[in-house]
DNA sequence: CGGCGCCTACCGGATACCGGGTATGCGGAA
DNA sequence: TTCCGCATACCCGGTATCCGGTAGGCGCCG
């Protein structure tokens, strides 16, 4: 029985060459390829693949949310994350979103192939480079500081990182500057950060804002 | 006559699948693949390829310097940059380093194939998405603000973006805090920026620092 | 019902930042 | 020799930040 596969990656080059390689396996059949999360969802609805190979850095958003949505809509479709990045947060996020496997773009083609087969057989699959992150999470490593911030704190943080002063943020949110200062103080205390530069870099790391203009 | 090709990319997956695809072209022969700039240099010395397909974001440094070195050592070896990123600065940098072509990972496999053939025929090749950047540079678009900063200004900027105060920077550099403040003021004026958050994001964009801890 | 966390708002003091200016010495180029 | 840019250093005033604290209202959970 062949495995019906969908490939999702924003790089056309990789989609093409990967599709051709996977199609050559006797037990694989690539039924489609998508370059964005939205396209991926449409393709999965149309083709009902057994498995999706999902890049996580998609142009229209991260593949984590797309993974969650695919898994929610179709219990029979499994997702393997395929990513150039393997930070702990990202790995955990996509696994928690329901992915059944994680392979890095730094890994070999044969590892991806093995992952496809393992996941199709009902196993979970992690490449060697990310297993540690998952174990750490399981044994109780501290939660992401990000999850610790309240809604207002995250909002204030993202505004600070964009270059706004407490006074400007207060005006935008129709609050007192004192209130913004308290949120600021509290979030800095939680995160152990001490300057606007620290906050800005943290917000960029956590995806609350970007370095772009 | 076949074109002898070396592939340089830090992602093993892409190296493998791309190698197999290029090898199937009747006029191409992939004589090696490398995952780092250092490996690439060694491979080029050993194999004397006609052409190198060079990723720009390599683990041991950017491919721009490797490109420059390859072109310097072997006039007969041409380089095509293959990158996930196509910011104007990067494109110009690698062309100025001596690359004869630029293709994005977002482009199709056929475009890469066409680029290989064109460059081998002695032409320069730019994918459609980056031609504009090159033209802009040629007709005198404003220099990068980055190039406008003096050595001291860049250093002060990177320290600010890492979270240090003017006082701390002064101590590190054995300068007066007044001096640091003047550098700061001058560079902010040049760049049209008005806050530490602005400076931090700018420094990250320009590669003076990263968002990592 | 009580406790807790979040959101809101306030106070004070010290430090840092922002933006304006000035000045001198040095080295390189015209 | 002169001019210019860079690096260095200083001054001033106003605003923002950082860090400490306090307090009340609201909603949720046990």
PDB file of C-alpha atoms in Angstrom, chain B:
ATOM      1  CA  UNK B   1      31.063  18.633 -22.921  1.00  0.00           C
ATOM      2  CA  UNK B   2      29.644  18.160 -19.455  1.00  0.00           C
ATOM      3  CA  UNK B   3      29.703  20.850 -16.805  1.00  0.00           C
ATOM      4  CA  UNK B   4      31.496  19.729 -13.679  1.00  0.00           C
ATOM      5  CA  UNK B   5      29.516  21.012 -10.711  1.00  0.00           C
ATOM      6  CA  UNK B   6      30.079  21.280  -6.970  1.00  0.00           C
ATOM      7  CA  UNK B   7      27.133  21.882  -4.656  1.00  0.00           C
ATOM      8  CA  UNK B   8      27.579  23.784  -1.395  1.00  0.00           C
ATOM      9  CA  UNK B   9      24.744  23.833   1.115  1.00  0.00           C
ATOM     10  CA  UNK B  10      24.657  23.232   4.831  1.00  0.00           C
ATOM     11  CA  UNK B  11      21.436  21.219   4.571  1.00  0.00           C
ATOM     12  CA  UNK B  12      22.286  17.607   3.787  1.00  0.00           C
ATOM     13  CA  UNK B  13      18.780  16.976   2.516  1.00  0.00           C
ATOM     14  CA  UNK B  14      18.965  19.615  -0.164  1.00  0.00           C
ATOM     15  CA  UNK B  15      22.527  18.632  -1.114  1.00  0.00           C
ATOM     16  CA  UNK B  16      21.472  15.056  -1.670  1.00  0.00           C
ATOM     17  CA  UNK B  17      18.298  15.616  -3.599  1.00  0.00           C
ATOM     18  CA  UNK B  18      19.741  18.432  -5.660  1.00  0.00           C
ATOM     19  CA  UNK B  19      22.778  16.359  -6.491  1.00  0.00           C
ATOM     20  CA  UNK B  20      20.637  13.540  -7.796  1.00  0.00           C
ATOM     21  CA  UNK B  21      18.542  15.889  -9.885  1.00  0.00           C
ATOM     22  CA  UNK B  22      21.487  17.714 -11.432  1.00  0.00           C
ATOM     23  CA  UNK B  23      23.293  14.451 -12.117  1.00  0.00           C
ATOM     24  CA  UNK B  24      20.384  13.310 -14.244  1.00  0.00           C
ATOM     25  CA  UNK B  25      20.910  16.140 -16.712  1.00  0.00           C
ATOM     26  CA  UNK B  26      22.905  14.770 -19.654  1.00  0.00           C
ATOM     27  CA  UNK B  27      25.260  17.750 -19.702  1.00  0.00           C
ATOM     28  CA  UNK B  28      25.858  18.031 -15.958  1.00  0.00           C
ATOM     29  CA  UNK B  29      28.172  16.076 -13.692  1.00  0.00           C
ATOM     30  CA  UNK B  30      28.170  16.696  -9.964  1.00  0.00           C
ATOM     31  CA  UNK B  31      31.711  16.011  -8.807  1.00  0.00           C
ATOM     32  CA  UNK B  32      31.161  16.799  -5.131  1.00  0.00           C
ATOM     33  CA  UNK B  33      29.049  18.360  -2.465  1.00  0.00           C
ATOM     34  CA  UNK B  34      30.099  20.298   0.614  1.00  0.00           C
ATOM     35  CA  UNK B  35      28.338  21.459   3.723  1.00  0.00           C
ATOM     36  CA  UNK B  36      30.622  24.335   4.713  1.00  0.00           C
ATOM     37  CA  UNK B  37      32.787  27.043   3.251  1.00  0.00           C
ATOM     38  CA  UNK B  38      35.950  25.307   4.310  1.00  0.00           C
ATOM     39  CA  UNK B  39      34.872  21.989   2.759  1.00  0.00           C
ATOM     40  CA  UNK B  40      33.870  23.866  -0.368  1.00  0.00           C
ATOM     41  CA  UNK B  41      37.319  25.375  -0.774  1.00  0.00           C
ATOM     42  CA  UNK B  42      38.974  22.005  -0.333  1.00  0.00           C
ATOM     43  CA  UNK B  43      36.629  20.361  -2.798  1.00  0.00           C
ATOM     44  CA  UNK B  44      37.163  23.054  -5.405  1.00  0.00           C
ATOM     45  CA  UNK B  45      40.921  22.658  -5.077  1.00  0.00           C
ATOM     46  CA  UNK B  46      40.645  18.907  -5.436  1.00  0.00           C
ATOM     47  CA  UNK B  47      38.066  18.694  -8.219  1.00  0.00           C
ATOM     48  CA  UNK B  48      38.519  21.839 -10.294  1.00  0.00           C
ATOM     49  CA  UNK B  49      34.814  22.151 -11.094  1.00  0.00           C
ATOM     50  CA  UNK B  50      33.559  24.439 -13.831  1.00  0.00           C
ATOM     51  CA  UNK B  51      30.828  25.724 -11.586  1.00  0.00           C
ATOM     52  CA  UNK B  52      29.828  25.957  -7.925  1.00  0.00           C
ATOM     53  CA  UNK B  53      26.261  26.270  -6.714  1.00  0.00           C
ATOM     54  CA  UNK B  54      26.713  28.124  -3.431  1.00  0.00           C
ATOM     55  CA  UNK B  55      24.307  28.543  -0.574  1.00  0.00           C
ATOM     56  CA  UNK B  56      24.985  31.830   1.169  1.00  0.00           C
ATOM     57  CA  UNK B  57      24.005  30.919   4.705  1.00  0.00           C
ATOM     58  CA  UNK B  58      26.595  28.378   5.661  1.00  0.00           C
ATOM     59  CA  UNK B  59      27.271  27.163   9.162  1.00  0.00           C
ATOM     60  CA  UNK B  60      30.884  28.326   9.182  1.00  0.00           C
ATOM     61  CA  UNK B  61      30.292  31.730   7.711  1.00  0.00           C
ATOM     62  CA  UNK B  62      28.527  33.255   4.811  1.00  0.00           C
ATOM     63  CA  UNK B  63      29.028  32.009   1.329  1.00  0.00           C
ATOM     64  CA  UNK B  64      30.033  35.469   0.177  1.00  0.00           C
ATOM     65  CA  UNK B  65      33.558  35.120   1.493  1.00  0.00           C
ATOM     66  CA  UNK B  66      33.835  31.596   0.179  1.00  0.00           C
ATOM     67  CA  UNK B  67      32.681  32.816  -3.213  1.00  0.00           C
ATOM     68  CA  UNK B  68      35.335  35.510  -3.212  1.00  0.00           C
ATOM     69  CA  UNK B  69      38.007  33.008  -2.303  1.00  0.00           C
ATOM     70  CA  UNK B  70      36.965  30.479  -4.940  1.00  0.00           C
ATOM     71  CA  UNK B  71      36.885  33.111  -7.659  1.00  0.00           C
ATOM     72  CA  UNK B  72      40.221  34.501  -6.543  1.00  0.00           C
ATOM     73  CA  UNK B  73      41.941  31.118  -6.616  1.00  0.00           C
ATOM     74  CA  UNK B  74      40.403  29.702  -9.748  1.00  0.00           C
ATOM     75  CA  UNK B  75      39.456  32.038 -12.527  1.00  0.00           C
ATOM     76  CA  UNK B  76      37.970  29.145 -14.475  1.00  0.00           C
ATOM     77  CA  UNK B  77      35.449  28.273 -11.768  1.00  0.00           C
ATOM     78  CA  UNK B  78      32.201  30.213 -11.787  1.00  0.00           C
ATOM     79  CA  UNK B  79      29.829  30.584  -8.847  1.00  0.00           C
ATOM     80  CA  UNK B  80      26.053  30.744  -8.797  1.00  0.00           C
ATOM     81  CA  UNK B  81      24.614  31.854  -5.475  1.00  0.00           C
ATOM     82  CA  UNK B  82      21.593  29.848  -4.341  1.00  0.00           C
ATOM     83  CA  UNK B  83      19.905  31.423  -1.376  1.00  0.00           C
ATOM     84  CA  UNK B  84      16.750  31.449   0.664  1.00  0.00           C
ATOM     85  CA  UNK B  85      17.341  35.147   1.223  1.00  0.00           C
ATOM     86  CA  UNK B  86      17.552  37.795  -1.432  1.00  0.00           C
ATOM     87  CA  UNK B  87      17.914  41.110   0.339  1.00  0.00           C
ATOM     88  CA  UNK B  88      19.532  43.696  -1.812  1.00  0.00           C
ATOM     89  CA  UNK B  89      22.656  43.896   0.366  1.00  0.00           C
ATOM     90  CA  UNK B  90      23.233  40.175   0.143  1.00  0.00           C
ATOM     91  CA  UNK B  91      22.729  40.034  -3.603  1.00  0.00           C
ATOM     92  CA  UNK B  92      25.111  42.905  -4.197  1.00  0.00           C
ATOM     93  CA  UNK B  93      27.667  41.507  -1.788  1.00  0.00           C
ATOM     94  CA  UNK B  94      27.897  38.151  -3.496  1.00  0.00           C
ATOM     95  CA  UNK B  95      27.953  39.651  -6.994  1.00  0.00           C
ATOM     96  CA  UNK B  96      30.700  41.987  -5.901  1.00  0.00           C
ATOM     97  CA  UNK B  97      32.519  38.959  -4.489  1.00  0.00           C
ATOM     98  CA  UNK B  98      32.574  37.596  -8.034  1.00  0.00           C
ATOM     99  CA  UNK B  99      29.500  35.396  -8.366  1.00  0.00           C
ATOM    100  CA  UNK B 100      28.231  35.072 -11.908  1.00  0.00           C
ATOM    101  CA  UNK B 101      24.637  34.304 -10.993  1.00  0.00           C
ATOM    102  CA  UNK B 102      21.993  34.408  -8.317  1.00  0.00           C
ATOM    103  CA  UNK B 103      19.018  32.088  -7.899  1.00  0.00           C
ATOM    104  CA  UNK B 104      16.666  31.946  -4.983  1.00  0.00           C
ATOM    105  CA  UNK B 105      15.576  28.802  -3.258  1.00  0.00           C
ATOM    106  CA  UNK B 106      12.063  30.100  -3.885  1.00  0.00           C
ATOM    107  CA  UNK B 107      12.645  29.690  -7.623  1.00  0.00           C
ATOM    108  CA  UNK B 108      12.009  26.533  -9.617  1.00  0.00           C
ATOM    109  CA  UNK B 109      14.465  23.757 -10.354  1.00  0.00           C
ATOM    110  CA  UNK B 110      14.245  24.648 -14.041  1.00  0.00           C
ATOM    111  CA  UNK B 111      15.405  28.152 -13.266  1.00  0.00           C
ATOM    112  CA  UNK B 112      18.479  26.819 -11.499  1.00  0.00           C
ATOM    113  CA  UNK B 113      19.151  24.516 -14.452  1.00  0.00           C
ATOM    114  CA  UNK B 114      18.833  27.436 -16.845  1.00  0.00           C
ATOM    115  CA  UNK B 115      21.187  29.486 -14.677  1.00  0.00           C
ATOM    116  CA  UNK B 116      23.811  26.733 -14.775  1.00  0.00           C
ATOM    117  CA  UNK B 117      23.653  26.606 -18.545  1.00  0.00           C
ATOM    118  CA  UNK B 118      23.707  30.359 -18.982  1.00  0.00           C
ATOM    119  CA  UNK B 119      26.650  30.901 -16.676  1.00  0.00           C
ATOM    120  CA  UNK B 120      28.521  28.045 -18.270  1.00  0.00           C
ATOM    121  CA  UNK B 121      27.962  29.770 -21.604  1.00  0.00           C
ATOM    122  CA  UNK B 122      29.706  32.834 -20.241  1.00  0.00           C
ATOM    123  CA  UNK B 123      26.636  34.878 -19.340  1.00  0.00           C
ATOM    124  CA  UNK B 124      25.649  36.423 -16.063  1.00  0.00           C
ATOM    125  CA  UNK B 125      22.358  35.126 -14.672  1.00  0.00           C
ATOM    126  CA  UNK B 126      19.945  36.739 -12.241  1.00  0.00           C
ATOM    127  CA  UNK B 127      16.569  35.376 -11.323  1.00  0.00           C
ATOM    128  CA  UNK B 128      13.749  37.852 -11.902  1.00  0.00           C
ATOM    129  CA  UNK B 129      13.348  38.600  -8.228  1.00  0.00           C
ATOM    130  CA  UNK B 130      16.745  40.183  -7.779  1.00  0.00           C
ATOM    131  CA  UNK B 131      17.332  41.961 -11.032  1.00  0.00           C
ATOM    132  CA  UNK B 132      15.791  45.138  -9.632  1.00  0.00           C
ATOM    133  CA  UNK B 133      18.220  45.259  -6.760  1.00  0.00           C
ATOM    134  CA  UNK B 134      21.160  45.112  -9.097  1.00  0.00           C
ATOM    135  CA  UNK B 135      19.764  47.781 -11.368  1.00  0.00           C
ATOM    136  CA  UNK B 136      19.055  50.039  -8.424  1.00  0.00           C
ATOM    137  CA  UNK B 137      22.590  49.663  -7.236  1.00  0.00           C
ATOM    138  CA  UNK B 138      23.906  50.461 -10.628  1.00  0.00           C
ATOM    139  CA  UNK B 139      21.920  53.632 -11.150  1.00  0.00           C
ATOM    140  CA  UNK B 140      23.029  55.058  -7.831  1.00  0.00           C
ATOM    141  CA  UNK B 141      20.410  54.166  -5.257  1.00  0.00           C
ATOM    142  CA  UNK B 142      21.411  55.501  -1.858  1.00  0.00           C
ATOM    143  CA  UNK B 143      24.080  53.546  -0.090  1.00  0.00           C
ATOM    144  CA  UNK B 144      23.151  51.377   2.770  1.00  0.00           C
ATOM    145  CA  UNK B 145      23.014  53.448   5.928  1.00  0.00           C
ATOM    146  CA  UNK B 146      25.306  50.816   7.297  1.00  0.00           C
ATOM    147  CA  UNK B 147      28.125  51.854   5.035  1.00  0.00           C
ATOM    148  CA  UNK B 148      27.703  55.412   6.286  1.00  0.00           C
ATOM    149  CA  UNK B 149      28.603  54.580   9.859  1.00  0.00           C
ATOM    150  CA  UNK B 150      32.165  54.962  11.031  1.00  0.00           C
ATOM    151  CA  UNK B 151      34.005  52.153  12.761  1.00  0.00           C
ATOM    152  CA  UNK B 152      33.344  53.577  16.187  1.00  0.00           C
ATOM    153  CA  UNK B 153      29.686  54.199  15.435  1.00  0.00           C
ATOM    154  CA  UNK B 154      29.165  50.613  14.345  1.00  0.00           C
ATOM    155  CA  UNK B 155      30.839  49.356  17.488  1.00  0.00           C
ATOM    156  CA  UNK B 156      28.751  51.586  19.738  1.00  0.00           C
ATOM    157  CA  UNK B 157      25.620  50.558  17.864  1.00  0.00           C
ATOM    158  CA  UNK B 158      26.285  46.871  18.311  1.00  0.00           C
ATOM    159  CA  UNK B 159      26.954  47.354  22.018  1.00  0.00           C
ATOM    160  CA  UNK B 160      23.742  49.305  22.474  1.00  0.00           C
ATOM    161  CA  UNK B 161      21.801  46.583  20.677  1.00  0.00           C
ATOM    162  CA  UNK B 162      23.248  44.010  23.027  1.00  0.00           C
ATOM    163  CA  UNK B 163      21.760  45.878  25.941  1.00  0.00           C
ATOM    164  CA  UNK B 164      24.623  47.924  27.287  1.00  0.00           C
ATOM    165  CA  UNK B 165      24.255  51.474  28.551  1.00  0.00           C
ATOM    166  CA  UNK B 166      26.479  54.312  27.432  1.00  0.00           C
ATOM    167  CA  UNK B 167      28.261  54.104  30.776  1.00  0.00           C
ATOM    168  CA  UNK B 168      29.020  50.431  30.361  1.00  0.00           C
ATOM    169  CA  UNK B 169      30.185  50.920  26.799  1.00  0.00           C
ATOM    170  CA  UNK B 170      32.429  53.748  27.951  1.00  0.00           C
ATOM    171  CA  UNK B 171      34.062  51.529  30.554  1.00  0.00           C
ATOM    172  CA  UNK B 172      34.607  48.711  28.076  1.00  0.00           C
ATOM    173  CA  UNK B 173      36.139  50.941  25.459  1.00  0.00           C
ATOM    174  CA  UNK B 174      38.029  53.089  27.965  1.00  0.00           C
ATOM    175  CA  UNK B 175      36.296  56.209  26.810  1.00  0.00           C
ATOM    176  CA  UNK B 176      34.333  58.949  28.460  1.00  0.00           C
ATOM    177  CA  UNK B 177      30.584  58.391  28.647  1.00  0.00           C
ATOM    178  CA  UNK B 178      30.283  61.738  26.882  1.00  0.00           C
ATOM    179  CA  UNK B 179      32.164  60.314  23.932  1.00  0.00           C
ATOM    180  CA  UNK B 180      29.880  57.353  23.694  1.00  0.00           C
ATOM    181  CA  UNK B 181      26.845  59.620  23.916  1.00  0.00           C
ATOM    182  CA  UNK B 182      28.166  61.691  21.050  1.00  0.00           C
ATOM    183  CA  UNK B 183      28.767  58.648  18.881  1.00  0.00           C
ATOM    184  CA  UNK B 184      25.299  57.494  19.743  1.00  0.00           C
ATOM    185  CA  UNK B 185      23.722  60.811  18.878  1.00  0.00           C
ATOM    186  CA  UNK B 186      25.595  61.042  15.609  1.00  0.00           C
ATOM    187  CA  UNK B 187      24.755  57.564  14.434  1.00  0.00           C
ATOM    188  CA  UNK B 188      21.099  57.976  15.368  1.00  0.00           C
ATOM    189  CA  UNK B 189      20.988  61.143  13.363  1.00  0.00           C
ATOM    190  CA  UNK B 190      22.583  59.471  10.363  1.00  0.00           C
ATOM    191  CA  UNK B 191      20.189  56.536  10.456  1.00  0.00           C
ATOM    192  CA  UNK B 192      17.115  58.544  11.321  1.00  0.00           C
ATOM    193  CA  UNK B 193      16.427  56.411  14.380  1.00  0.00           C
ATOM    194  CA  UNK B 194      15.091  57.632  17.687  1.00  0.00           C
ATOM    195  CA  UNK B 195      15.127  54.916  20.293  1.00  0.00           C
ATOM    196  CA  UNK B 196      17.042  51.975  21.636  1.00  0.00           C
ATOM    197  CA  UNK B 197      14.419  49.640  20.187  1.00  0.00           C
ATOM    198  CA  UNK B 198      14.918  51.188  16.746  1.00  0.00           C
ATOM    199  CA  UNK B 199      18.672  50.812  17.070  1.00  0.00           C
ATOM    200  CA  UNK B 200      18.382  47.222  18.221  1.00  0.00           C
ATOM    201  CA  UNK B 201      16.185  46.178  15.351  1.00  0.00           C
ATOM    202  CA  UNK B 202      18.417  47.993  12.904  1.00  0.00           C
ATOM    203  CA  UNK B 203      21.527  46.270  14.227  1.00  0.00           C
ATOM    204  CA  UNK B 204      19.848  42.884  13.906  1.00  0.00           C
ATOM    205  CA  UNK B 205      18.728  43.628  10.339  1.00  0.00           C
ATOM    206  CA  UNK B 206      22.238  44.688   9.400  1.00  0.00           C
ATOM    207  CA  UNK B 207      23.858  41.690  10.995  1.00  0.00           C
ATOM    208  CA  UNK B 208      25.732  43.620  13.668  1.00  0.00           C
ATOM    209  CA  UNK B 209      24.155  41.464  16.307  1.00  0.00           C
ATOM    210  CA  UNK B 210      21.488  38.793  16.596  1.00  0.00           C
ATOM    211  CA  UNK B 211      18.310  38.336  18.571  1.00  0.00           C
ATOM    212  CA  UNK B 212      19.819  35.323  20.327  1.00  0.00           C
ATOM    213  CA  UNK B 213      20.888  35.397  23.943  1.00  0.00           C
TER     214      UNK B 213
END
